Tab-separated table of C-alpha atoms in Angstrom:
chain	number	residue	atom	x	y	z
I	1	MET	CA	0.000	0.000	0.000
I	2	ASP	CA	1.223	3.545	-0.783
I	3	LYS	CA	2.690	5.462	2.130
I	4	HIS	CA	0.149	7.547	4.058
I	5	LEU	CA	0.603	10.420	6.507
I	6	ILE	CA	-1.424	9.781	9.659
I	7	VAL	CA	-2.150	13.001	11.575
I	8	LEU	CA	-3.198	12.832	15.217
I	9	ASP	CA	-4.814	15.460	17.393
I	10	LEU	CA	-4.060	14.829	21.069
I	11	ASP	CA	-6.811	15.729	23.550
I	12	GLY	CA	-10.040	13.839	22.925
I	13	THR	CA	-8.484	11.989	19.989
I	14	LEU	CA	-5.204	10.140	20.545
I	15	LEU	CA	-5.481	10.530	24.310
I	16	THR	CA	-8.059	8.903	26.538
I	17	ASP	CA	-9.943	11.037	29.020
I	18	GLU	CA	-7.138	10.254	31.496
I	19	LYS	CA	-4.606	11.765	29.026
I	20	LYS	CA	-3.068	8.382	28.190
I	21	ILE	CA	-2.384	6.585	24.902
I	22	SER	CA	-4.068	3.183	25.079
I	23	GLN	CA	-1.957	0.115	24.472
I	24	LYS	CA	-4.100	-0.969	21.526
I	25	THR	CA	-3.787	2.407	19.792
I	26	LYS	CA	-0.038	2.476	20.434
I	27	GLN	CA	0.399	-1.023	18.977
I	28	THR	CA	-1.668	-0.120	15.916
I	29	LEU	CA	0.365	3.024	15.241
I	30	HIS	CA	3.577	1.039	15.656
I	31	LYS	CA	2.299	-1.469	13.109
I	32	ALA	CA	1.454	1.355	10.697
I	33	LYS	CA	5.014	2.686	11.035
I	34	GLU	CA	6.425	-0.783	10.404
I	35	GLN	CA	4.444	-0.918	7.167
I	36	GLY	CA	5.996	2.358	6.001
I	37	HIS	CA	3.364	4.926	6.945
I	38	GLU	CA	4.332	8.244	8.551
I	39	ILE	CA	2.752	9.470	11.791
I	40	MET	CA	2.669	13.018	13.131
I	41	ILE	CA	0.981	15.053	15.880
I	42	ALA	CA	-1.011	18.250	15.237
I	43	THR	CA	-2.195	19.923	18.426
I	44	GLY	CA	-3.140	23.204	20.002
I	45	ARG	CA	-0.721	22.445	22.815
I	46	PRO	CA	2.783	23.903	22.943
I	47	TYR	CA	5.600	21.463	22.283
I	48	ARG	CA	6.560	21.255	25.961
I	49	ALA	CA	3.090	19.782	26.678
I	50	SER	CA	3.155	17.324	23.763
I	51	GLU	CA	6.785	16.188	23.815
I	52	MET	CA	6.063	13.233	26.120
I	53	TYR	CA	3.579	11.766	23.621
I	54	TYR	CA	5.947	12.418	20.708
I	55	LYS	CA	8.589	10.404	22.530
I	56	GLU	CA	6.176	7.718	23.707
I	57	LEU	CA	5.219	6.992	20.090
I	58	VAL	CA	8.902	7.165	19.046
I	59	LEU	CA	8.059	9.610	16.257
I	60	ASN	CA	10.614	11.000	13.820
I	61	THR	CA	8.459	13.555	11.998
I	62	PRO	CA	7.867	17.305	12.395
I	63	ILE	CA	5.118	18.333	14.822
I	64	VAL	CA	2.419	21.022	14.592
I	65	ASN	CA	1.879	22.995	17.814
I	66	PHE	CA	-0.224	26.011	18.813
I	67	ASN	CA	-2.790	25.071	16.108
I	68	GLY	CA	-0.322	25.723	13.297
I	69	ALA	CA	1.447	28.803	14.675
I	70	PHE	CA	4.579	26.733	15.371
I	71	VAL	CA	5.877	23.813	13.296
I	72	HIS	CA	9.286	22.262	13.868
I	73	HIS	CA	11.208	19.000	13.720
I	74	PRO	CA	12.338	17.939	17.221
I	75	LEU	CA	14.978	15.568	15.822
I	76	ASP	CA	16.250	17.578	12.852
I	77	HIS	CA	17.448	21.084	13.638
I	78	ASN	CA	18.225	21.687	9.964
I	79	TRP	CA	14.511	21.414	9.157
I	80	GLU	CA	13.152	24.910	8.592
I	81	THR	CA	11.104	25.895	11.636
I	82	PHE	CA	7.833	27.766	11.017
I	83	HIS	CA	6.771	30.254	13.698
I	84	GLN	CA	4.127	32.905	13.097
I	85	PRO	CA	3.206	34.827	16.274
I	86	MET	CA	0.535	37.510	16.366
I	87	GLU	CA	1.598	41.149	16.663
I	88	VAL	CA	2.169	42.279	20.246
I	89	GLY	CA	0.238	45.497	19.521
I	90	VAL	CA	-2.817	43.478	18.509
I	91	ALA	CA	-2.491	41.383	21.668
I	92	ARG	CA	-2.481	44.498	23.826
I	93	GLU	CA	-5.509	45.892	21.966
I	94	ILE	CA	-7.428	42.717	22.747
I	95	VAL	CA	-6.563	43.004	26.448
I	96	GLN	CA	-7.637	46.665	26.417
I	97	ALA	CA	-10.925	45.766	24.696
I	98	CYS	CA	-11.680	43.164	27.361
I	99	HIS	CA	-11.461	45.947	29.935
I	100	ASP	CA	-13.181	48.668	27.888
I	101	PHE	CA	-16.206	46.535	27.036
I	102	ASP	CA	-16.444	44.991	30.504
I	103	PHE	CA	-16.563	41.441	29.131
I	104	ASN	CA	-16.435	39.825	32.594
I	105	PHE	CA	-13.464	37.696	31.644
I	106	ARG	CA	-11.681	35.684	34.326
I	107	ASN	CA	-8.169	35.833	32.935
I	108	ILE	CA	-6.062	36.355	29.820
I	109	ILE	CA	-2.998	34.238	29.117
I	110	ALA	CA	-0.338	34.913	26.500
I	111	GLU	CA	2.224	32.344	25.422
I	112	VAL	CA	5.488	33.438	23.850
I	113	MET	CA	6.717	29.932	23.062
I	114	ASP	CA	7.713	28.693	26.554
I	115	ASP	CA	7.167	31.987	28.354
I	116	VAL	CA	3.651	32.193	29.807
I	117	TYR	CA	2.082	35.485	30.928
I	118	PHE	CA	-0.993	35.649	33.184
I	119	HIS	CA	-3.004	38.860	33.367
I	120	TYR	CA	-4.241	37.842	36.829
I	121	HIS	CA	-2.688	35.411	39.286
I	122	ASP	CA	-4.631	32.120	39.237
I	123	GLU	CA	-3.088	29.052	40.863
I	124	ARG	CA	-5.466	26.647	39.119
I	125	LEU	CA	-4.616	27.975	35.657
I	126	ILE	CA	-0.919	28.213	36.461
I	127	ASP	CA	-0.994	24.513	37.379
I	128	VAL	CA	-2.612	23.711	34.019
I	129	PHE	CA	0.012	25.639	32.052
I	130	ASN	CA	2.970	24.598	34.198
I	131	PHE	CA	3.608	21.415	32.230
I	132	GLY	CA	7.174	21.496	30.950
I	133	GLU	CA	8.119	24.152	33.512
I	134	PRO	CA	7.668	27.331	31.444
I	135	ASN	CA	8.782	30.756	32.613
I	136	VAL	CA	5.696	32.259	34.280
I	137	THR	CA	5.019	35.988	34.660
I	138	THR	CA	1.940	37.471	36.333
I	139	GLY	CA	0.768	41.043	35.812
I	140	ASP	CA	-1.185	43.377	33.529
I	141	LEU	CA	-0.387	42.175	30.003
I	142	ARG	CA	-0.616	45.731	28.709
I	143	ASN	CA	2.569	46.385	30.698
I	144	TYR	CA	4.314	43.028	30.950
I	145	LEU	CA	3.809	41.587	27.459
I	146	THR	CA	6.612	43.003	25.315
I	147	GLN	CA	7.025	40.226	22.727
I	148	SER	CA	4.643	38.969	20.044
I	149	PRO	CA	2.744	35.982	21.495
I	150	THR	CA	2.457	32.661	19.692
I	151	SER	CA	-1.079	32.400	21.081
I	152	MET	CA	-3.451	34.095	23.518
I	153	LEU	CA	-6.227	32.648	25.638
I	154	ILE	CA	-9.213	34.401	27.182
I	155	HIS	CA	-10.791	32.516	30.092
I	156	ALA	CA	-14.395	33.580	30.722
I	157	ASP	CA	-17.666	32.287	32.107
I	158	GLU	CA	-19.602	30.258	29.572
I	159	GLU	CA	-22.329	32.874	29.112
I	160	HIS	CA	-19.796	35.523	28.060
I	161	VAL	CA	-17.785	33.494	25.531
I	162	THR	CA	-20.097	34.205	22.600
I	163	GLU	CA	-20.109	38.002	23.044
I	164	ILE	CA	-16.318	38.100	23.343
I	165	ARG	CA	-15.914	36.024	20.176
I	166	LYS	CA	-18.395	38.263	18.378
I	167	HIS	CA	-16.296	41.310	19.257
I	168	LEU	CA	-13.079	39.597	18.139
I	169	SER	CA	-14.677	38.722	14.792
I	170	SER	CA	-16.025	42.218	14.192
I	171	VAL	CA	-12.942	44.205	15.230
I	172	HIS	CA	-9.924	41.964	14.702
I	173	ALA	CA	-11.006	39.526	11.984
I	174	GLU	CA	-8.260	40.542	9.557
I	175	VAL	CA	-5.396	39.907	11.976
I	176	ILE	CA	-6.469	37.006	14.207
I	177	ASP	CA	-8.346	33.704	14.178
I	178	HIS	CA	-10.036	32.379	17.310
I	179	ARG	CA	-11.495	29.097	18.495
I	180	ARG	CA	-13.214	27.771	21.563
I	181	TRP	CA	-11.926	25.068	23.895
I	182	ALA	CA	-14.122	22.161	24.867
I	183	ALA	CA	-15.871	22.009	28.234
I	184	PRO	CA	-15.138	22.233	31.108
I	185	TRP	CA	-12.790	25.067	30.083
I	186	HIS	CA	-14.596	28.062	28.627
I	187	VAL	CA	-11.557	29.429	26.864
I	188	ILE	CA	-11.149	31.370	23.617
I	189	GLU	CA	-7.854	30.602	21.900
I	190	ILE	CA	-6.421	33.259	19.582
I	191	VAL	CA	-3.664	32.948	16.961
I	192	LYS	CA	-2.515	35.040	14.028
I	193	SER	CA	-4.977	35.157	11.129
I	194	GLY	CA	-4.666	32.420	8.522
I	195	LEU	CA	-3.096	29.853	10.824
I	196	ASN	CA	-4.552	26.451	11.557
I	197	LYS	CA	-3.408	22.851	11.751
I	198	ALA	CA	-3.831	22.321	7.988
I	199	VAL	CA	-1.196	24.987	7.286
I	200	GLY	CA	1.363	23.036	9.282
I	201	ILE	CA	0.312	19.653	7.930
I	202	GLU	CA	0.739	20.889	4.366
I	203	LYS	CA	4.356	21.833	5.126
I	204	VAL	CA	5.079	18.433	6.658
I	205	ALA	CA	3.364	16.486	3.868
I	206	SER	CA	5.367	18.421	1.277
I	207	HIS	CA	8.588	17.631	3.142
I	208	LEU	CA	7.664	13.937	3.262
I	209	GLU	CA	6.467	14.000	-0.373
I	210	ILE	CA	3.077	12.555	0.534
I	211	PRO	CA	0.151	13.833	-1.571
I	212	GLN	CA	-2.932	15.328	0.023
I	213	ASN	CA	-5.126	12.380	-0.942
I	214	ARG	CA	-2.961	10.071	1.204
I	215	ILE	CA	-3.306	12.118	4.396
I	216	ILE	CA	-5.519	10.640	7.132
I	217	ALA	CA	-6.346	13.091	9.936
I	218	PHE	CA	-8.161	12.409	13.212
I	219	GLY	CA	-9.806	15.069	15.404
I	220	ASP	CA	-12.645	15.913	17.755
I	221	GLU	CA	-12.931	19.716	18.192
I	222	ASP	CA	-13.402	22.912	16.178
I	223	ASN	CA	-9.649	23.498	15.925
I	224	ASP	CA	-9.582	20.301	13.832
I	225	LEU	CA	-12.051	21.545	11.202
I	226	GLU	CA	-9.499	22.814	8.694
I	227	MET	CA	-7.269	19.759	8.897
I	228	LEU	CA	-10.154	17.314	8.445
I	229	LYS	CA	-11.296	19.278	5.406
I	230	TYR	CA	-7.727	19.401	4.061
I	231	ALA	CA	-6.902	15.724	4.567
I	232	GLY	CA	-7.675	13.180	1.896
I	233	VAL	CA	-9.535	11.295	4.625
I	234	GLY	CA	-10.750	13.395	7.552
I	235	VAL	CA	-11.943	11.226	10.433
I	236	ALA	CA	-14.024	12.533	13.334
I	237	MET	CA	-13.899	10.685	16.633
I	238	GLY	CA	-17.135	9.285	18.018
I	239	ASN	CA	-16.905	11.888	20.790
I	240	ALA	CA	-16.358	14.771	18.326
I	241	ILE	CA	-18.548	17.855	18.172
I	242	GLU	CA	-21.355	17.700	15.610
I	243	PRO	CA	-19.941	20.428	13.297
I	244	LEU	CA	-16.797	18.323	12.887
I	245	LYS	CA	-18.737	15.151	12.201
I	246	SER	CA	-20.692	16.996	9.510
I	247	VAL	CA	-17.524	17.807	7.502
I	248	ALA	CA	-15.674	14.538	8.151
I	249	ASP	CA	-15.269	11.860	5.499
I	250	ASP	CA	-15.765	9.192	8.145
I	251	ILE	CA	-16.588	8.798	11.832
I	252	THR	CA	-14.842	6.264	14.037
I	253	LEU	CA	-15.265	5.124	17.631
I	254	SER	CA	-14.540	7.486	20.530
I	255	ASN	CA	-11.178	8.206	22.135
I	256	GLU	CA	-12.214	5.866	24.948
I	257	GLU	CA	-12.902	3.041	22.471
I	258	ASP	CA	-9.636	3.033	20.489
I	259	GLY	CA	-11.254	4.852	17.582
I	260	ILE	CA	-7.933	5.553	15.849
I	261	ALA	CA	-6.887	1.900	16.017
I	262	ALA	CA	-10.271	0.685	14.754
I	263	PHE	CA	-10.179	2.969	11.717
I	264	LEU	CA	-6.541	2.370	10.767
I	265	ASN	CA	-6.812	-1.404	11.116
I	266	SER	CA	-9.701	-1.356	8.675
I	267	HIS	CA	-8.647	1.409	6.267
I	268	LEU	CA	-4.997	0.434	5.950
I	269	ARG	CA	-5.637	-3.302	6.417
I	270	LEU	CA	-3.127	-3.511	9.262
I	271	SER	CA	-4.621	-6.479	11.107
């Protein structure tokens, strides 16, 4: 069978609800590699929070982080790294707007690669973002954020998420793209306009000389929409949101039921 590129989202897709890779899924991916297929990760997480899974699967491909804002090859430093942060001035304008329009946000977080800035001190959020031991700074982002962030996050109560996103779309649509995290976190994630996982996957597929029609991508959330549309075969997990299932070429079992393994065993005739 011709070589395929298998693209894996992490949370809700490759990972179980306990943030583990099941033994069956791991064995299936290992078998796919043995048969000559390439496997890569495409995630909204920074690399420091996805490195453990990259190593656990013994991957040797580039990885897409921050939903396409950062693409690099952990094992090949000669591979041309892609990093497209949003303008720091735009980031500050967004923080100012959250105050001016009284959006009742809980916090704003900016990530400059492995430097994490918190607008307000929040031990619970700091614990969430502390994976990989980033440099953490707390204080008004309008004063402390001096570099262009790879991504920004607005944490708000559920009832305020829609109005904040509406403002972002009406005022900043030309310079940023934004998505919503899954429950229980009511978080709006913001990156530079035009960036998404498909942008990164295209760069990796070109490097590996694998055509678009032989890309298989798995996802479960709205930050996976572009990559499922881009892939030759876009597969939504059984636990995926309905908008993703509606654009997917196929739907597999959930992340708790080894959905990736079930699909690959059948589609690539691995078993």
